[in-house]
Amino acid sequence: MKPGIIYLYAGKIEEWTKDWQEEKHRESLWGRLLLIQGLQELGYDWLFPQNKDPEQLLEVLEASLGKGLYGKPYLTEYPEIHFNISHSGRWAVCALASMPCGVDIQERRPIRSRRMVERTMNAREQRQILEAEDSTAEFIKLWTYKESCIKLSGEGLHQDMKTIKAPVCHQFFWLEKDLAGCVAAEEAFQIEIHYSKEYRSSI
């Protein structure tokens, strides 16, 4: 894992969880499978038994995880490895880095109500959305930025979305035309996007 790089592992949720149709937490499972794939590809494959099916790999991962003060998961034996997971619509993404990071993705959807904008955006951001050529895209962009900042700190709902502390660095990205994302960290970074093996083999 190179310093200054945040690795994003992304894929469509059904690719590895298509046989788990009754599983209520398929999105979370897919995100963790992406974490496993990322760790394996970045040189940490020795953490996991060879030739194990996804369910067995998940069991090994779960046994390795702890939770921070606000519930943010981490690898108890390897605190130098930082990760964060997000999912939206058909997609999930896992950010992996040698620095604390937060990631969020959001599928394009109509803005539910003016009240939601007022509750989550400050006055400047509300004007920015109102004046944008595509107000929905602008709202989603700002939303992913705020969520990635919250997930970076690990404080979750303890933070006011209107007054989020800006990180040192953030970058926007798109997985599809209507699927926006943002990564945040407290030091400068570049991102590398890696699509899951299953997804790559299907396109």
PDB file of C-alpha atoms in Angstrom:
ATOM      1  CA  MET A   1       0.000   0.000   0.000  1.00  0.00           C
ATOM      2  CA  LYS A   2       1.617   3.240  -1.171  1.00  0.00           C
ATOM      3  CA  PRO A   3       1.495   6.379   1.002  1.00  0.00           C
ATOM      4  CA  GLY A   4      -0.548   9.223  -0.464  1.00  0.00           C
ATOM      5  CA  ILE A   5      -2.845   6.858  -2.375  1.00  0.00           C
ATOM      6  CA  ILE A   6      -6.436   5.995  -1.502  1.00  0.00           C
ATOM      7  CA  TYR A   7      -7.455   2.803  -3.284  1.00  0.00           C
ATOM      8  CA  LEU A   8     -11.133   2.549  -4.193  1.00  0.00           C
ATOM      9  CA  TYR A   9     -12.518  -0.942  -4.823  1.00  0.00           C
ATOM     10  CA  ALA A  10     -15.913  -0.724  -6.482  1.00  0.00           C
ATOM     11  CA  GLY A  11     -18.448  -3.151  -7.866  1.00  0.00           C
ATOM     12  CA  LYS A  12     -22.083  -3.981  -8.359  1.00  0.00           C
ATOM     13  CA  ILE A  13     -23.629  -5.515  -5.285  1.00  0.00           C
ATOM     14  CA  GLU A  14     -25.208  -8.522  -6.998  1.00  0.00           C
ATOM     15  CA  GLU A  15     -21.913  -9.742  -8.479  1.00  0.00           C
ATOM     16  CA  TRP A  16     -20.832 -11.619  -5.342  1.00  0.00           C
ATOM     17  CA  THR A  17     -24.129 -11.705  -3.462  1.00  0.00           C
ATOM     18  CA  LYS A  18     -26.494 -12.938  -6.171  1.00  0.00           C
ATOM     19  CA  ASP A  19     -27.004 -16.202  -4.276  1.00  0.00           C
ATOM     20  CA  TRP A  20     -27.955 -14.348  -1.077  1.00  0.00           C
ATOM     21  CA  GLN A  21     -31.272 -12.958  -2.233  1.00  0.00           C
ATOM     22  CA  GLU A  22     -32.847 -13.362   1.213  1.00  0.00           C
ATOM     23  CA  GLU A  23     -29.963 -11.682   3.033  1.00  0.00           C
ATOM     24  CA  LYS A  24     -31.124  -8.329   4.422  1.00  0.00           C
ATOM     25  CA  HIS A  25     -27.615  -6.893   4.561  1.00  0.00           C
ATOM     26  CA  ARG A  26     -26.332  -7.721   1.078  1.00  0.00           C
ATOM     27  CA  GLU A  27     -25.008  -4.177   0.623  1.00  0.00           C
ATOM     28  CA  SER A  28     -22.885  -4.411   3.767  1.00  0.00           C
ATOM     29  CA  LEU A  29     -21.650  -7.890   2.831  1.00  0.00           C
ATOM     30  CA  TRP A  30     -20.628  -6.724  -0.627  1.00  0.00           C
ATOM     31  CA  GLY A  31     -18.718  -3.788   0.831  1.00  0.00           C
ATOM     32  CA  ARG A  32     -16.797  -6.131   3.096  1.00  0.00           C
ATOM     33  CA  LEU A  33     -16.053  -8.507   0.249  1.00  0.00           C
ATOM     34  CA  LEU A  34     -14.557  -5.528  -1.580  1.00  0.00           C
ATOM     35  CA  LEU A  35     -12.450  -4.852   1.513  1.00  0.00           C
ATOM     36  CA  ILE A  36     -11.189  -8.439   1.411  1.00  0.00           C
ATOM     37  CA  GLN A  37     -10.397  -8.148  -2.297  1.00  0.00           C
ATOM     38  CA  GLY A  38      -8.522  -4.897  -1.712  1.00  0.00           C
ATOM     39  CA  LEU A  39      -6.467  -6.326   1.132  1.00  0.00           C
ATOM     40  CA  GLN A  40      -5.591  -9.366  -0.953  1.00  0.00           C
ATOM     41  CA  GLU A  41      -4.514  -7.279  -3.954  1.00  0.00           C
ATOM     42  CA  LEU A  42      -2.490  -4.837  -1.844  1.00  0.00           C
ATOM     43  CA  GLY A  43      -0.308  -7.551  -0.346  1.00  0.00           C
ATOM     44  CA  TYR A  44      -2.303  -8.605   2.704  1.00  0.00           C
ATOM     45  CA  ASP A  45      -3.568 -11.871   1.226  1.00  0.00           C
ATOM     46  CA  TRP A  46      -1.875 -13.773   4.056  1.00  0.00           C
ATOM     47  CA  LEU A  47      -4.588 -12.450   6.371  1.00  0.00           C
ATOM     48  CA  PHE A  48      -7.075 -14.824   4.762  1.00  0.00           C
ATOM     49  CA  PRO A  49      -7.092 -18.608   4.233  1.00  0.00           C
ATOM     50  CA  GLN A  50      -6.555 -19.725   0.667  1.00  0.00           C
ATOM     51  CA  ASN A  51      -9.328 -21.254  -1.451  1.00  0.00           C
ATOM     52  CA  LYS A  52     -12.159 -20.218   0.866  1.00  0.00           C
ATOM     53  CA  ASP A  53     -15.620 -19.258  -0.315  1.00  0.00           C
ATOM     54  CA  PRO A  54     -16.971 -15.722   0.337  1.00  0.00           C
ATOM     55  CA  GLU A  55     -18.854 -16.707   3.497  1.00  0.00           C
ATOM     56  CA  GLN A  56     -15.716 -18.193   5.050  1.00  0.00           C
ATOM     57  CA  LEU A  57     -13.679 -15.129   4.091  1.00  0.00           C
ATOM     58  CA  LEU A  58     -16.294 -12.904   5.724  1.00  0.00           C
ATOM     59  CA  GLU A  59     -16.100 -14.936   8.928  1.00  0.00           C
ATOM     60  CA  VAL A  60     -12.327 -14.417   9.050  1.00  0.00           C
ATOM     61  CA  LEU A  61     -12.766 -10.684   8.446  1.00  0.00           C
ATOM     62  CA  GLU A  62     -15.475 -10.286  11.088  1.00  0.00           C
ATOM     63  CA  ALA A  63     -13.224 -11.915  13.680  1.00  0.00           C
ATOM     64  CA  SER A  64     -10.536  -9.326  12.856  1.00  0.00           C
ATOM     65  CA  LEU A  65     -12.717  -6.229  13.264  1.00  0.00           C
ATOM     66  CA  GLY A  66     -13.236  -3.934  16.218  1.00  0.00           C
ATOM     67  CA  LYS A  67     -15.236  -0.700  16.583  1.00  0.00           C
ATOM     68  CA  GLY A  68     -14.055   2.780  17.490  1.00  0.00           C
ATOM     69  CA  LEU A  69     -15.689   5.301  19.825  1.00  0.00           C
ATOM     70  CA  TYR A  70     -18.524   6.097  17.405  1.00  0.00           C
ATOM     71  CA  GLY A  71     -18.796   2.616  15.920  1.00  0.00           C
ATOM     72  CA  LYS A  72     -16.399   3.017  12.975  1.00  0.00           C
ATOM     73  CA  PRO A  73     -14.901  -0.440  12.268  1.00  0.00           C
ATOM     74  CA  TYR A  74     -11.161  -1.061  12.128  1.00  0.00           C
ATOM     75  CA  LEU A  75      -8.735  -3.991  11.937  1.00  0.00           C
ATOM     76  CA  THR A  76      -7.750  -4.579  15.555  1.00  0.00           C
ATOM     77  CA  GLU A  77      -4.343  -6.118  14.818  1.00  0.00           C
ATOM     78  CA  TYR A  78      -3.476  -3.727  11.980  1.00  0.00           C
ATOM     79  CA  PRO A  79      -4.469  -0.161  12.983  1.00  0.00           C
ATOM     80  CA  GLU A  80      -2.182   1.221  10.271  1.00  0.00           C
ATOM     81  CA  ILE A  81      -4.648  -0.055   7.645  1.00  0.00           C
ATOM     82  CA  HIS A  82      -7.551   2.355   7.220  1.00  0.00           C
ATOM     83  CA  PHE A  83     -10.752   1.617   5.324  1.00  0.00           C
ATOM     84  CA  ASN A  84     -14.250   2.938   4.805  1.00  0.00           C
ATOM     85  CA  ILE A  85     -17.241   1.480   2.964  1.00  0.00           C
ATOM     86  CA  SER A  86     -20.269   3.003   1.239  1.00  0.00           C
ATOM     87  CA  HIS A  87     -23.098   1.687  -0.909  1.00  0.00           C
ATOM     88  CA  SER A  88     -25.922   3.176  -2.941  1.00  0.00           C
ATOM     89  CA  GLY A  89     -28.298   1.650  -5.449  1.00  0.00           C
ATOM     90  CA  ARG A  90     -26.599  -1.312  -7.162  1.00  0.00           C
ATOM     91  CA  TRP A  91     -23.077  -0.267  -6.186  1.00  0.00           C
ATOM     92  CA  ALA A  92     -20.726  -0.546  -3.239  1.00  0.00           C
ATOM     93  CA  VAL A  93     -17.255   0.932  -2.777  1.00  0.00           C
ATOM     94  CA  CYS A  94     -14.471   0.367  -0.259  1.00  0.00           C
ATOM     95  CA  ALA A  95     -11.686   2.906   0.322  1.00  0.00           C
ATOM     96  CA  LEU A  96      -8.356   1.504   1.551  1.00  0.00           C
ATOM     97  CA  ALA A  97      -5.351   3.602   2.578  1.00  0.00           C
ATOM     98  CA  SER A  98      -2.470   4.102   4.975  1.00  0.00           C
ATOM     99  CA  MET A  99      -4.270   7.236   6.262  1.00  0.00           C
ATOM    100  CA  PRO A 100      -7.714   7.748   7.842  1.00  0.00           C
ATOM    101  CA  CYS A 101     -10.282   8.305   5.093  1.00  0.00           C
ATOM    102  CA  GLY A 102     -13.996   8.617   4.480  1.00  0.00           C
ATOM    103  CA  VAL A 103     -15.908   7.715   1.320  1.00  0.00           C
ATOM    104  CA  ASP A 104     -19.493   8.110   0.190  1.00  0.00           C
ATOM    105  CA  ILE A 105     -21.348   7.292  -3.020  1.00  0.00           C
ATOM    106  CA  GLN A 106     -24.861   8.340  -3.954  1.00  0.00           C
ATOM    107  CA  GLU A 107     -27.103   7.313  -6.809  1.00  0.00           C
ATOM    108  CA  ARG A 108     -28.861  10.178  -8.557  1.00  0.00           C
ATOM    109  CA  ARG A 109     -32.399  10.547  -7.224  1.00  0.00           C
ATOM    110  CA  PRO A 110     -34.854  13.459  -7.149  1.00  0.00           C
ATOM    111  CA  ILE A 111     -34.486  15.776  -4.160  1.00  0.00           C
ATOM    112  CA  ARG A 112     -37.188  14.583  -1.785  1.00  0.00           C
ATOM    113  CA  SER A 113     -38.144  17.951  -0.340  1.00  0.00           C
ATOM    114  CA  ARG A 114     -37.019  21.528   0.169  1.00  0.00           C
ATOM    115  CA  ARG A 115     -36.981  20.830   3.891  1.00  0.00           C
ATOM    116  CA  MET A 116     -34.287  18.183   3.444  1.00  0.00           C
ATOM    117  CA  VAL A 117     -32.067  20.718   1.667  1.00  0.00           C
ATOM    118  CA  GLU A 118     -32.644  23.298   4.403  1.00  0.00           C
ATOM    119  CA  ARG A 119     -31.896  20.751   7.127  1.00  0.00           C
ATOM    120  CA  THR A 120     -28.583  19.580   5.658  1.00  0.00           C
ATOM    121  CA  MET A 121     -27.163  22.551   3.723  1.00  0.00           C
ATOM    122  CA  ASN A 122     -26.053  25.963   4.955  1.00  0.00           C
ATOM    123  CA  ALA A 123     -27.255  29.180   3.273  1.00  0.00           C
ATOM    124  CA  ARG A 124     -24.345  29.324   0.806  1.00  0.00           C
ATOM    125  CA  GLU A 125     -24.841  25.694  -0.232  1.00  0.00           C
ATOM    126  CA  GLN A 126     -28.579  26.197  -0.633  1.00  0.00           C
ATOM    127  CA  ARG A 127     -27.922  29.089  -3.032  1.00  0.00           C
ATOM    128  CA  GLN A 128     -25.357  26.957  -4.845  1.00  0.00           C
ATOM    129  CA  ILE A 129     -27.966  24.227  -5.394  1.00  0.00           C
ATOM    130  CA  LEU A 130     -30.680  26.696  -6.405  1.00  0.00           C
ATOM    131  CA  GLU A 131     -28.449  28.454  -8.947  1.00  0.00           C
ATOM    132  CA  ALA A 132     -26.914  25.294 -10.428  1.00  0.00           C
ATOM    133  CA  GLU A 133     -27.821  24.242 -13.953  1.00  0.00           C
ATOM    134  CA  ASP A 134     -28.542  20.760 -12.569  1.00  0.00           C
ATOM    135  CA  SER A 135     -29.727  21.234  -8.981  1.00  0.00           C
ATOM    136  CA  THR A 136     -30.095  17.501  -8.326  1.00  0.00           C
ATOM    137  CA  ALA A 137     -26.508  16.773  -9.387  1.00  0.00           C
ATOM    138  CA  GLU A 138     -25.239  19.679  -7.274  1.00  0.00           C
ATOM    139  CA  PHE A 139     -27.148  18.449  -4.224  1.00  0.00           C
ATOM    140  CA  ILE A 140     -25.766  14.917  -4.640  1.00  0.00           C
ATOM    141  CA  LYS A 141     -22.230  16.275  -5.022  1.00  0.00           C
ATOM    142  CA  LEU A 142     -22.514  18.318  -1.816  1.00  0.00           C
ATOM    143  CA  TRP A 143     -24.174  15.415  -0.007  1.00  0.00           C
ATOM    144  CA  THR A 144     -21.358  12.985  -0.832  1.00  0.00           C
ATOM    145  CA  TYR A 145     -18.828  15.593   0.288  1.00  0.00           C
ATOM    146  CA  LYS A 146     -20.532  16.020   3.652  1.00  0.00           C
ATOM    147  CA  GLU A 147     -21.007  12.290   4.179  1.00  0.00           C
ATOM    148  CA  SER A 148     -17.365  11.539   3.348  1.00  0.00           C
ATOM    149  CA  CYS A 149     -16.267  14.175   5.888  1.00  0.00           C
ATOM    150  CA  ILE A 150     -18.530  12.702   8.569  1.00  0.00           C
ATOM    151  CA  LYS A 151     -17.274   9.201   7.835  1.00  0.00           C
ATOM    152  CA  LEU A 152     -13.676  10.412   7.958  1.00  0.00           C
ATOM    153  CA  SER A 153     -14.160  11.630  11.533  1.00  0.00           C
ATOM    154  CA  GLY A 154     -16.207   8.570  12.457  1.00  0.00           C
ATOM    155  CA  GLU A 155     -18.620  10.730  14.451  1.00  0.00           C
ATOM    156  CA  GLY A 156     -21.689   9.956  12.353  1.00  0.00           C
ATOM    157  CA  LEU A 157     -24.893  11.615  13.512  1.00  0.00           C
ATOM    158  CA  HIS A 158     -23.002  13.451  16.241  1.00  0.00           C
ATOM    159  CA  GLN A 159     -22.078  16.087  13.632  1.00  0.00           C
ATOM    160  CA  ASP A 160     -24.285  18.876  12.280  1.00  0.00           C
ATOM    161  CA  MET A 161     -24.323  18.540   8.484  1.00  0.00           C
ATOM    162  CA  LYS A 162     -24.523  22.316   8.074  1.00  0.00           C
ATOM    163  CA  THR A 163     -21.293  22.997   9.954  1.00  0.00           C
ATOM    164  CA  ILE A 164     -19.025  20.114   9.010  1.00  0.00           C
ATOM    165  CA  LYS A 165     -15.314  20.767   9.450  1.00  0.00           C
ATOM    166  CA  ALA A 166     -13.639  20.784   6.043  1.00  0.00           C
ATOM    167  CA  PRO A 167     -10.918  18.145   5.600  1.00  0.00           C
ATOM    168  CA  VAL A 168      -7.447  18.942   4.290  1.00  0.00           C
ATOM    169  CA  CYS A 169      -8.205  17.196   0.998  1.00  0.00           C
ATOM    170  CA  HIS A 170     -11.209  15.765  -0.827  1.00  0.00           C
ATOM    171  CA  GLN A 171     -11.811  14.426  -4.333  1.00  0.00           C
ATOM    172  CA  PHE A 172     -14.983  13.750  -6.280  1.00  0.00           C
ATOM    173  CA  PHE A 173     -15.388  10.791  -8.645  1.00  0.00           C
ATOM    174  CA  TRP A 174     -18.069   9.110 -10.733  1.00  0.00           C
ATOM    175  CA  LEU A 175     -18.616   5.365 -11.008  1.00  0.00           C
ATOM    176  CA  GLU A 176     -21.414   5.794 -13.537  1.00  0.00           C
ATOM    177  CA  LYS A 177     -23.121   8.777 -15.138  1.00  0.00           C
ATOM    178  CA  ASP A 178     -25.658   8.964 -12.318  1.00  0.00           C
ATOM    179  CA  LEU A 179     -23.523   7.691  -9.436  1.00  0.00           C
ATOM    180  CA  ALA A 180     -21.391  10.307  -7.696  1.00  0.00           C
ATOM    181  CA  GLY A 181     -18.796   9.809  -4.982  1.00  0.00           C
ATOM    182  CA  CYS A 182     -16.399  11.720  -2.765  1.00  0.00           C
ATOM    183  CA  VAL A 183     -13.343  10.766  -0.695  1.00  0.00           C
ATOM    184  CA  ALA A 184     -11.995  12.866   2.198  1.00  0.00           C
ATOM    185  CA  ALA A 185      -8.775  12.718   4.230  1.00  0.00           C
ATOM    186  CA  GLU A 186      -6.633  14.910   6.468  1.00  0.00           C
ATOM    187  CA  GLU A 187      -3.669  14.871   4.086  1.00  0.00           C
ATOM    188  CA  ALA A 188      -3.186  15.230   0.349  1.00  0.00           C
ATOM    189  CA  PHE A 189      -3.866  12.107  -1.704  1.00  0.00           C
ATOM    190  CA  GLN A 190      -4.597  10.674  -5.116  1.00  0.00           C
ATOM    191  CA  ILE A 191      -7.214   8.034  -5.811  1.00  0.00           C
ATOM    192  CA  GLU A 192      -6.968   4.799  -7.774  1.00  0.00           C
ATOM    193  CA  ILE A 193     -10.235   3.120  -8.737  1.00  0.00           C
ATOM    194  CA  HIS A 194     -10.234  -0.668  -9.083  1.00  0.00           C
ATOM    195  CA  TYR A 195     -13.370  -2.447 -10.274  1.00  0.00           C
ATOM    196  CA  SER A 196     -14.128  -5.856  -8.820  1.00  0.00           C
ATOM    197  CA  LYS A 197     -12.893  -8.863 -10.779  1.00  0.00           C
ATOM    198  CA  GLU A 198     -16.429 -10.119 -11.246  1.00  0.00           C
ATOM    199  CA  TYR A 199     -17.572  -6.763 -12.622  1.00  0.00           C
ATOM    200  CA  ARG A 200     -14.592  -6.435 -14.982  1.00  0.00           C
ATOM    201  CA  SER A 201     -15.204  -9.912 -16.375  1.00  0.00           C
ATOM    202  CA  SER A 202     -18.808  -9.023 -17.193  1.00  0.00           C
ATOM    203  CA  ILE A 203     -18.180  -5.909 -19.306  1.00  0.00           C
TER     204      ILE A 203
END
